[in-house]
Amino acid sequence: MKIGELSKKSGCSIQTIRFYEKQGLFEACNRSEGNYRIYDASSLRALRFIKQCRSLDLTIIEIKQLLDTKNNPNKSCSSVNNLIHQHMVDVTHRIAELEELKITLSEMASACTDNRKVKECGVLQLLEE
Amino acid sequence: MKIGELSKKSGCSIQTIRFYEKQGLFEACNRSEGNYRIYDASSLRALRFIKQCRSLDLTIIEIKQLLDTKNNPNKSCSSVNNLIHQHMVDVTHRIAELEELKITLSEMASACTDNRKVKECGVLQLLEE
DNA sequence: TGTAAAGTCTATACCTAGTATAGGGTCAAC
DNA sequence: GTTGACCCTATACTAGGTATAGACTTTACA
Ligand SMILES: [Zn+2]
Ligand SMILES: [Zn+2]
Ligand SMILES: [Zn+2]
Ligand SMILES: [Zn+2]
């Protein structure tokens, strides 16, 4: 299969696939006579793995580490478990930050509900502080 | 005051201040004989305004719009109010996304609590799906 | 007064995870 | 043989900074 088909089947854009290859995340595949990339079912599986990881917001470097780990089937998987755990901690932290931000924004918003003139705007006044 | 002092008083790094100036966010100031930037109290106020806005996660373009609006004291402030409101909507949305991600991560994490071998790792197995 | 250190200047490269071009080559159908 | 769909590489761009390099200015101290 050529890159366009892989793109449709995986849901990754063509540029993204080539980008992953350049980053060393997605193995460089065979080429046709005309220098077209030729993929098979295992390419699709590999790409879906990457997509799953990205949907968890793993960075490219982290995904590389996972792929490295996958290549040593008899080693301990603790690094995998730790990575996921650490991500959960980070996400929890980020949620807390955004909740705080939301409160601040809502205080801002309630400082000027009606339309006033700019010089009387409660939002701008809060921002000046 | 020179840029180092403004940096300390504002909490923005020197490079950030110069970056804001280049972006047209922070007015280019007077220069000393030796071409050093010279600021005054109003520069500090302006920079603090920008910092407040950034702490609300307003983009540079949005801050520029706010500054434009501030320059028309007699116009309606509705664009300001709308901007803050829209941000709150966006933040709420983002929180919801992260909450979902957190649930997924927690399911992942509980799929492999103990340390197994990589080939038996529950996390990796979930990622393969 | 000389010099060393600290501060500042511009310009440029780098970061993430892609996206969007430009300018060209390949391949199939008609 | 030409059109159109597809593919190739290389490069520039995004946001909001951060981090240099290499040069200049100012300050402090002996
Ligand atoms: Zn992470
Ligand atoms: Zn208002
Ligand atoms: Zn916004
Ligand atoms: Zn595991």
Tab-separated table of C-alpha atoms (C1' of nucleotides) and ligand atoms in Angstrom:
chain	number	residue	atom	x	y	z
A	1	MET	CA	0.000	0.000	0.000
A	2	LYS	CA	1.159	3.551	-0.747
A	3	ILE	CA	1.222	6.431	1.684
A	4	GLY	CA	-2.183	7.797	0.700
A	5	GLU	CA	-3.895	4.545	1.593
A	6	LEU	CA	-1.965	4.245	4.845
A	7	SER	CA	-2.983	7.787	5.646
A	8	LYS	CA	-6.661	7.003	5.170
A	9	LYS	CA	-6.508	3.746	7.089
A	10	SER	CA	-4.572	5.215	10.000
A	11	GLY	CA	-6.152	8.626	10.187
A	12	CYS	CA	-2.734	10.281	10.147
A	13	SER	CA	-2.065	12.818	7.439
A	14	ILE	CA	0.520	12.012	4.790
A	15	GLN	CA	2.812	14.740	6.083
A	16	THR	CA	2.500	13.434	9.600
A	17	ILE	CA	3.546	9.955	8.500
A	18	ARG	CA	6.589	11.340	6.742
A	19	PHE	CA	7.281	13.512	9.785
A	20	TYR	CA	7.210	10.486	12.090
A	21	GLU	CA	9.606	8.707	9.781
A	22	LYS	CA	11.996	11.635	9.843
A	23	GLN	CA	11.841	11.704	13.639
A	24	GLY	CA	12.885	8.062	13.729
A	25	LEU	CA	9.552	7.109	15.231
A	26	PHE	CA	8.250	5.200	12.275
A	27	GLU	CA	10.628	2.884	10.476
A	28	ALA	CA	11.679	3.917	6.972
A	29	CYS	CA	9.924	1.482	4.646
A	30	ASN	CA	10.718	-0.043	1.289
A	31	ARG	CA	10.416	2.027	-1.821
A	32	SER	CA	8.928	1.208	-5.206
A	33	GLU	CA	10.879	1.666	-8.426
A	34	GLY	CA	9.504	5.162	-8.701
A	35	ASN	CA	10.682	5.913	-5.131
A	36	TYR	CA	7.206	5.676	-3.601
A	37	ARG	CA	6.942	4.470	-0.001
A	38	ILE	CA	5.384	0.988	0.142
A	39	TYR	CA	3.740	-0.155	3.388
A	40	ASP	CA	2.150	-3.349	4.677
A	41	ALA	CA	-0.166	-4.390	7.482
A	42	SER	CA	2.583	-4.208	10.095
A	43	SER	CA	3.241	-0.575	9.171
A	44	LEU	CA	-0.406	0.144	9.862
A	45	ARG	CA	-0.189	-1.566	13.246
A	46	ALA	CA	2.943	0.391	14.145
A	47	LEU	CA	1.356	3.659	13.107
A	48	ARG	CA	-1.785	2.931	15.105
A	49	PHE	CA	0.364	2.299	18.162
A	50	ILE	CA	1.940	5.709	17.699
A	51	LYS	CA	-1.461	7.285	17.256
A	52	GLN	CA	-2.751	5.680	20.435
A	53	CYS	CA	0.237	7.025	22.307
A	54	ARG	CA	-0.237	10.511	20.898
A	55	SER	CA	-3.883	10.424	21.920
A	56	LEU	CA	-2.607	9.972	25.467
A	57	ASP	CA	-0.447	13.040	24.854
A	58	LEU	CA	2.798	11.111	25.068
A	59	THR	CA	5.615	13.062	23.487
A	60	ILE	CA	7.543	11.710	20.530
A	61	ILE	CA	10.543	11.094	22.748
A	62	GLU	CA	8.415	9.148	25.198
A	63	ILE	CA	6.947	7.067	22.394
A	64	LYS	CA	10.462	6.319	21.190
A	65	GLN	CA	11.282	5.086	24.682
A	66	LEU	CA	8.210	2.870	24.641
A	67	LEU	CA	9.214	1.445	21.274
A	68	ASP	CA	12.707	0.799	22.579
A	69	THR	CA	11.236	-0.994	25.559
A	70	LYS	CA	8.988	-3.057	23.324
A	71	ASN	CA	12.088	-4.332	21.583
A	72	ASN	CA	13.298	-5.967	24.792
A	73	PRO	CA	10.418	-8.313	25.591
A	74	ASN	CA	12.183	-9.959	28.527
A	75	LYS	CA	13.087	-6.822	30.433
A	76	SER	CA	10.934	-5.375	33.173
A	77	CYS	CA	8.059	-3.182	32.085
A	78	SER	CA	8.365	-0.861	35.072
A	79	SER	CA	9.495	2.050	32.911
A	80	VAL	CA	6.262	1.747	30.946
A	81	ASN	CA	4.170	1.703	34.071
A	82	ASN	CA	6.082	4.646	35.504
A	83	LEU	CA	5.666	6.673	32.356
A	84	ILE	CA	1.899	6.275	32.389
A	85	HIS	CA	1.738	7.012	36.093
A	86	GLN	CA	3.822	10.161	35.700
A	87	HIS	CA	1.564	11.305	32.904
A	88	MET	CA	-1.455	10.910	35.085
A	89	VAL	CA	0.204	13.032	37.732
A	90	ASP	CA	1.003	15.701	35.152
A	91	VAL	CA	-2.505	15.715	33.749
A	92	THR	CA	-4.000	15.983	37.227
A	93	HIS	CA	-1.725	18.898	37.929
A	94	ARG	CA	-2.674	20.602	34.687
A	95	ILE	CA	-6.361	20.169	35.430
A	96	ALA	CA	-5.893	21.847	38.779
A	97	GLU	CA	-4.145	24.764	37.109
A	98	LEU	CA	-6.940	25.156	34.599
A	99	GLU	CA	-9.588	24.985	37.321
A	100	GLU	CA	-7.867	27.868	39.028
A	101	LEU	CA	-7.681	29.758	35.778
A	102	LYS	CA	-11.372	29.148	35.240
A	103	ILE	CA	-12.198	30.679	38.603
A	104	THR	CA	-10.107	33.720	37.827
A	105	LEU	CA	-11.743	34.109	34.443
A	106	SER	CA	-15.165	33.805	35.948
A	107	GLU	CA	-14.377	36.516	38.496
A	108	MET	CA	-13.139	38.647	35.632
A	109	ALA	CA	-16.259	38.001	33.616
A	110	SER	CA	-18.592	38.909	36.453
A	111	ALA	CA	-16.757	42.201	36.960
A	112	CYS	CA	-18.350	43.552	33.798
A	113	THR	CA	-21.551	41.877	32.736
A	114	ASP	CA	-23.205	44.703	30.885
A	115	ASN	CA	-21.709	46.641	28.031
A	116	ARG	CA	-20.021	49.713	29.324
A	117	LYS	CA	-17.602	52.115	27.804
A	118	VAL	CA	-14.022	50.913	27.635
A	119	LYS	CA	-12.884	53.376	30.273
A	120	GLU	CA	-15.398	51.897	32.725
A	121	CYS	CA	-14.830	48.254	31.844
A	122	GLY	CA	-14.581	46.125	34.966
A	123	VAL	CA	-12.500	43.504	33.201
A	124	LEU	CA	-9.882	45.983	32.103
A	125	GLN	CA	-9.814	47.467	35.573
A	126	LEU	CA	-9.053	44.077	37.074
A	127	LEU	CA	-6.342	43.529	34.501
A	128	GLU	CA	-4.716	46.826	35.449
A	129	GLU	CA	-4.163	45.739	39.005
B	1	MET	CA	15.538	52.090	34.548
B	2	LYS	CA	17.361	49.642	32.296
B	3	ILE	CA	16.014	46.359	31.049
B	4	GLY	CA	17.575	44.273	33.824
B	5	GLU	CA	15.777	46.237	36.507
B	6	LEU	CA	12.485	46.125	34.590
B	7	SER	CA	12.950	42.397	34.253
B	8	LYS	CA	13.344	41.956	37.998
B	9	LYS	CA	10.447	44.257	38.859
B	10	SER	CA	8.095	42.680	36.353
B	11	GLY	CA	9.137	39.071	36.637
B	12	CYS	CA	9.533	38.806	32.874
B	13	SER	CA	12.882	37.714	31.546
B	14	ILE	CA	14.969	40.172	29.565
B	15	GLN	CA	14.540	38.155	26.410
B	16	THR	CA	10.802	38.065	26.907
B	17	ILE	CA	10.640	41.833	27.203
B	18	ARG	CA	12.589	42.245	23.988
B	19	PHE	CA	10.387	39.589	22.398
B	20	TYR	CA	7.222	41.471	23.356
B	21	GLU	CA	8.678	44.635	21.897
B	22	LYS	CA	9.446	42.884	18.625
B	23	GLN	CA	5.901	41.519	18.509
B	24	GLY	CA	4.576	45.042	18.792
B	25	LEU	CA	3.019	44.258	22.134
B	26	PHE	CA	5.259	46.457	24.195
B	27	GLU	CA	6.051	49.889	22.881
B	28	ALA	CA	9.629	50.488	21.781
B	29	CYS	CA	11.110	52.766	24.413
B	30	ASN	CA	13.737	55.498	24.436
B	31	ARG	CA	17.373	54.590	24.220
B	32	SER	CA	20.355	55.854	26.153
B	33	GLU	CA	23.452	57.236	24.453
B	34	GLY	CA	24.905	53.763	24.463
B	35	ASN	CA	21.745	52.352	22.847
B	36	TYR	CA	20.408	50.810	26.064
B	37	ARG	CA	16.646	50.630	26.485
B	38	ILE	CA	15.442	53.079	29.144
B	39	TYR	CA	12.104	52.450	30.848
B	40	ASP	CA	9.930	54.293	33.360
B	41	ALA	CA	7.073	53.488	35.709
B	42	SER	CA	4.518	53.429	32.899
B	43	SER	CA	6.542	50.771	31.097
B	44	LEU	CA	6.322	48.651	34.199
B	45	ARG	CA	2.564	49.111	34.380
B	46	ALA	CA	2.185	48.192	30.709
B	47	LEU	CA	4.332	45.114	31.141
B	48	ARG	CA	2.378	44.019	34.197
B	49	PHE	CA	-0.813	44.327	32.202
B	50	ILE	CA	0.648	42.014	29.572
B	51	LYS	CA	1.771	39.598	32.238
B	52	GLN	CA	-1.675	39.520	33.804
B	53	CYS	CA	-3.165	38.770	30.415
B	54	ARG	CA	-0.655	36.002	29.749
B	55	SER	CA	-1.438	34.484	33.112
B	56	LEU	CA	-5.002	34.174	31.848
B	57	ASP	CA	-3.532	32.437	28.800
B	58	LEU	CA	-4.555	35.176	26.430
B	59	THR	CA	-2.588	34.961	23.206
B	60	ILE	CA	-0.353	37.781	22.055
B	61	ILE	CA	-2.816	38.635	19.321
B	62	GLU	CA	-5.655	38.814	21.837
B	63	ILE	CA	-3.603	41.047	24.105
B	64	LYS	CA	-2.918	43.327	21.167
B	65	GLN	CA	-6.658	43.542	20.602
B	66	LEU	CA	-7.193	44.438	24.250
B	67	LEU	CA	-4.545	47.136	24.019
B	68	ASP	CA	-6.191	48.504	20.893
B	69	THR	CA	-9.516	48.583	22.682
B	70	LYS	CA	-7.965	50.352	25.649
B	71	ASN	CA	-6.925	53.123	23.299
B	72	ASN	CA	-10.562	53.892	22.521
B	73	PRO	CA	-11.948	54.707	25.980
B	74	ASN	CA	-15.334	55.773	24.698
B	75	LYS	CA	-16.145	52.715	22.641
B	76	SER	CA	-18.118	49.785	23.980
B	77	CYS	CA	-16.193	47.230	25.992
B	78	SER	CA	-18.275	44.318	24.713
B	79	SER	CA	-15.340	42.851	22.784
B	80	VAL	CA	-13.392	42.662	26.044
B	81	ASN	CA	-16.229	40.939	27.836
B	82	ASN	CA	-16.718	38.529	24.951
B	83	LEU	CA	-13.057	37.661	24.827
B	84	ILE	CA	-13.001	36.706	28.489
B	85	HIS	CA	-16.225	34.779	28.166
B	86	GLN	CA	-14.940	32.854	25.158
B	87	HIS	CA	-11.787	32.003	27.047
B	88	MET	CA	-13.777	30.583	29.892
B	89	VAL	CA	-15.641	28.396	27.443
B	90	ASP	CA	-12.372	27.202	25.937
B	91	VAL	CA	-10.826	26.457	29.318
B	92	THR	CA	-13.914	24.539	30.399
B	93	HIS	CA	-13.704	22.524	27.234
B	94	ARG	CA	-10.033	21.813	27.746
B	95	ILE	CA	-10.642	20.667	31.313
B	96	ALA	CA	-13.254	18.217	30.075
B	97	GLU	CA	-10.776	16.813	27.561
B	98	LEU	CA	-8.128	16.395	30.203
B	99	GLU	CA	-10.573	14.713	32.575
B	100	GLU	CA	-11.303	12.164	29.880
B	101	LEU	CA	-7.617	11.674	29.263
B	102	LYS	CA	-7.099	11.174	32.974
B	103	ILE	CA	-9.691	8.412	33.045
B	104	THR	CA	-8.049	6.681	30.092
B	105	LEU	CA	-4.649	6.959	31.724
B	106	SER	CA	-5.961	5.573	34.957
B	107	GLU	CA	-7.465	2.590	33.153
B	108	MET	CA	-4.118	2.104	31.455
B	109	ALA	CA	-2.263	2.314	34.728
B	110	SER	CA	-4.474	-0.225	36.441
B	111	ALA	CA	-3.927	-2.689	33.587
B	112	CYS	CA	-0.400	-3.327	34.844
B	113	THR	CA	0.204	-2.546	38.470
B	114	ASP	CA	3.001	-4.960	39.226
B	115	ASN	CA	6.244	-5.188	37.331
B	116	ARG	CA	6.009	-7.787	34.652
B	117	LYS	CA	8.112	-8.584	31.666
B	118	VAL	CA	7.654	-6.268	28.710
B	119	LYS	CA	5.953	-8.962	26.655
B	120	GLU	CA	3.304	-9.344	29.363
B	121	CYS	CA	2.848	-5.640	30.107
B	122	GLY	CA	-0.812	-4.766	30.370
B	123	VAL	CA	-0.198	-1.166	29.399
B	124	LEU	CA	1.536	-2.093	26.173
B	125	GLN	CA	-1.210	-4.566	25.396
B	126	LEU	CA	-3.826	-1.845	25.716
B	127	LEU	CA	-1.766	0.420	23.493
B	128	GLU	CA	-1.617	-2.264	20.809
B	129	GLU	CA	-5.370	-2.337	20.407
C	1	DT	C1'	44.011	55.096	34.581
C	2	DG	C1'	43.683	50.447	33.179
C	3	DT	C1'	41.197	46.506	33.241
C	4	DA	C1'	37.976	43.077	34.505
C	5	DA	C1'	33.262	42.034	35.342
C	6	DA	C1'	28.584	42.829	34.664
C	7	DG	C1'	25.172	44.409	31.796
C	8	DT	C1'	23.333	45.207	27.299
C	9	DC	C1'	22.911	45.005	22.159
C	10	DT	C1'	21.464	42.406	17.632
C	11	DA	C1'	20.874	38.354	15.173
C	12	DT	C1'	20.112	33.729	14.876
C	13	DA	C1'	18.921	28.974	16.138
C	14	DC	C1'	16.119	26.000	18.861
C	15	DC	C1'	11.926	23.985	21.176
C	16	DT	C1'	6.860	20.836	19.979
C	17	DA	C1'	4.103	18.404	16.801
C	18	DG	C1'	2.902	18.980	13.150
C	19	DT	C1'	0.915	21.888	8.679
C	20	DA	C1'	1.481	24.067	4.251
C	21	DT	C1'	3.688	25.253	0.570
C	22	DA	C1'	6.818	25.086	-4.021
C	23	DG	C1'	8.624	22.679	-7.626
C	24	DG	C1'	9.243	18.589	-9.411
C	25	DG	C1'	8.654	13.337	-10.600
C	26	DT	C1'	5.481	8.966	-11.363
C	27	DC	C1'	1.682	6.489	-12.882
C	28	DA	C1'	-2.856	5.343	-14.702
C	29	DA	C1'	-6.500	6.181	-17.864
C	30	DC	C1'	-8.306	7.971	-21.987
D	1	DG	C1'	0.357	12.275	-25.512
D	2	DT	C1'	-1.799	14.539	-22.255
D	3	DT	C1'	-4.625	15.133	-18.220
D	4	DG	C1'	-5.193	14.286	-13.426
D	5	DA	C1'	-4.219	11.973	-9.275
D	6	DC	C1'	-0.723	10.754	-6.573
D	7	DC	C1'	3.880	10.979	-4.715
D	8	DC	C1'	8.699	12.957	-3.811
D	9	DT	C1'	12.068	16.351	-1.269
D	10	DA	C1'	13.037	20.561	0.815
D	11	DT	C1'	11.801	24.512	3.081
D	12	DA	C1'	9.072	27.819	5.769
D	13	DC	C1'	5.626	28.560	9.201
D	14	DT	C1'	2.915	28.129	13.607
D	15	DA	C1'	3.181	30.135	19.499
D	16	DG	C1'	5.620	31.862	23.060
D	17	DG	C1'	9.247	32.070	24.324
D	18	DT	C1'	14.531	30.311	25.538
D	19	DA	C1'	19.375	30.150	24.582
D	20	DT	C1'	23.052	31.006	22.567
D	21	DA	C1'	27.287	33.898	19.829
D	22	DG	C1'	29.815	37.830	19.213
D	23	DA	C1'	30.163	42.571	19.959
D	24	DC	C1'	29.522	46.867	22.583
D	25	DT	C1'	28.797	49.838	27.019
D	26	DT	C1'	29.063	50.740	31.598
D	27	DT	C1'	30.558	50.088	36.310
D	28	DA	C1'	33.699	48.786	39.935
D	29	DC	C1'	37.915	48.254	41.796
D	30	DA	C1'	43.102	48.328	42.261
E	1	ZN	ZN	5.116	12.924	29.645
E	2	ZN	ZN	-16.343	45.428	30.130
E	3	ZN	ZN	-8.406	32.891	23.329
E	4	ZN	ZN	3.589	-3.103	32.575
